[in-house]
Amino acid sequence: MKSCVLAYSGGLDTSVILGWLQDQGYEVHCVYVDLGQPCEDREAIMEKARTCGAKSSRLVDVREELCRDFAFPVLAWQAKYEQIYLLGTSIARPLISKVCLEVAREVGATAYAHGATGKGNDQCRFQLAAEALNPSIEMIAPWRIKSFRDAFPGRTELIEYCDAKRIPVKASTAKPYSSDENVLHISYEAGKLEELDVNGVELVDFGMGVSPQAAPDKAEEVTIGFESGVPVTLNGNKVSALEMVEQLNTIAGRNGVGRIDMVENRFVGMKSRGVYESPGMTVLYDALMNVEQLTMDRDLMHLRDRLAPEVAEMVYYGFWYTPKMDALFSFIREAQKPVTGEVTLQLYKGNIMVASRQSPNSLYDEEIATMEGGGSYNQDDAEGFLRIHGLPCRVQGRVTPREY
């Protein structure tokens, strides 16, 4: 019998796919990858998979790994896709593939199935990661298979299939949008959000925090400490990567921090609209930036900033397990070595303001930077500095005069 691992959430799509794979003659091993997504009863999801005929079902908790080994390296790059998206969904997908392939190796499965559609980015992230880790794996993406789409053209047919098979699902044919959750963020898309004249942040029932308008009328201070670019202390307490993100989600969430509404360019070529909330990671990006301002060399920082959009694009597209990404992560580990210090931020109604920052590796020298008289900077030196840098301008100005 053919054997397959299914990235399983217990929702409508993967519930149907589990049954459909069995109809195609597959023995199915269901894997629920715990990324911190809310769920009332995770064991019930596993039991549901077994009840519905899965050969095995298991939950794999990778929340700490997600934060420590996936989110924090991207944070060190200050990588944001198209300037504002913190890549919360994108970061998680290669980890899901890694876990599913580990299970496939253990149970002897030769195929890996997922519920991503043929229009979205996730299919790319799942498959590119899987093929890099196991080039011989058979990928099964039912939404890219015409016979599956013909059988299930919409949610009505999916629900009818579950009713006929007595598969319990919490789903209805009417839903204003879809969501994807993990400890890093929640994304909202599709449904009513496809209408650009709809106010996304008013439509969405956010799950990680309040609106800026509903946030407290008093600023809340939070202090974050970094060691070589890695966040390690929160308000003076040593915390794990997962604890850092979870606690900042609570603190930043209650202060209305971390919501965006954007129209983005998908890897497959179309534009799509998404609403995202990432309260904890938004604070960490800002906090790290403030410590970097003290500790990172100017030319190194500017090089990092030029490369950061490239890193964001690779993460967004799904090119995680590649030599290029390996080299870029090696670069950022070296670049972040001096980035040690502490910053205190004030959170107020969606805003982040810096209250203080300090570092034992600070390159800031008040004696040099002062605008007052004296100091250790000799302003006479600027004369020669500017004469040398201005030489090409003077030559060009004589040869090709500009009108003014």
JSON list of C-alpha atoms in Angstrom, two decimals, residues 24 132 209 349:
[
{"chain": "A", "resi": 24, "resn": "GLN", "atom": "CA", "xyz": [-6.69, 7.08, -3.77]},
{"chain": "A", "resi": 132, "resn": "ALA", "atom": "CA", "xyz": [15.77, 20.48, -0.78]},
{"chain": "A", "resi": 209, "resn": "GLY", "atom": "CA", "xyz": [-4.45, 42.15, 20.85]},
{"chain": "A", "resi": 349, "resn": "LYS", "atom": "CA", "xyz": [-1.78, 52.98, 21.43]}
]
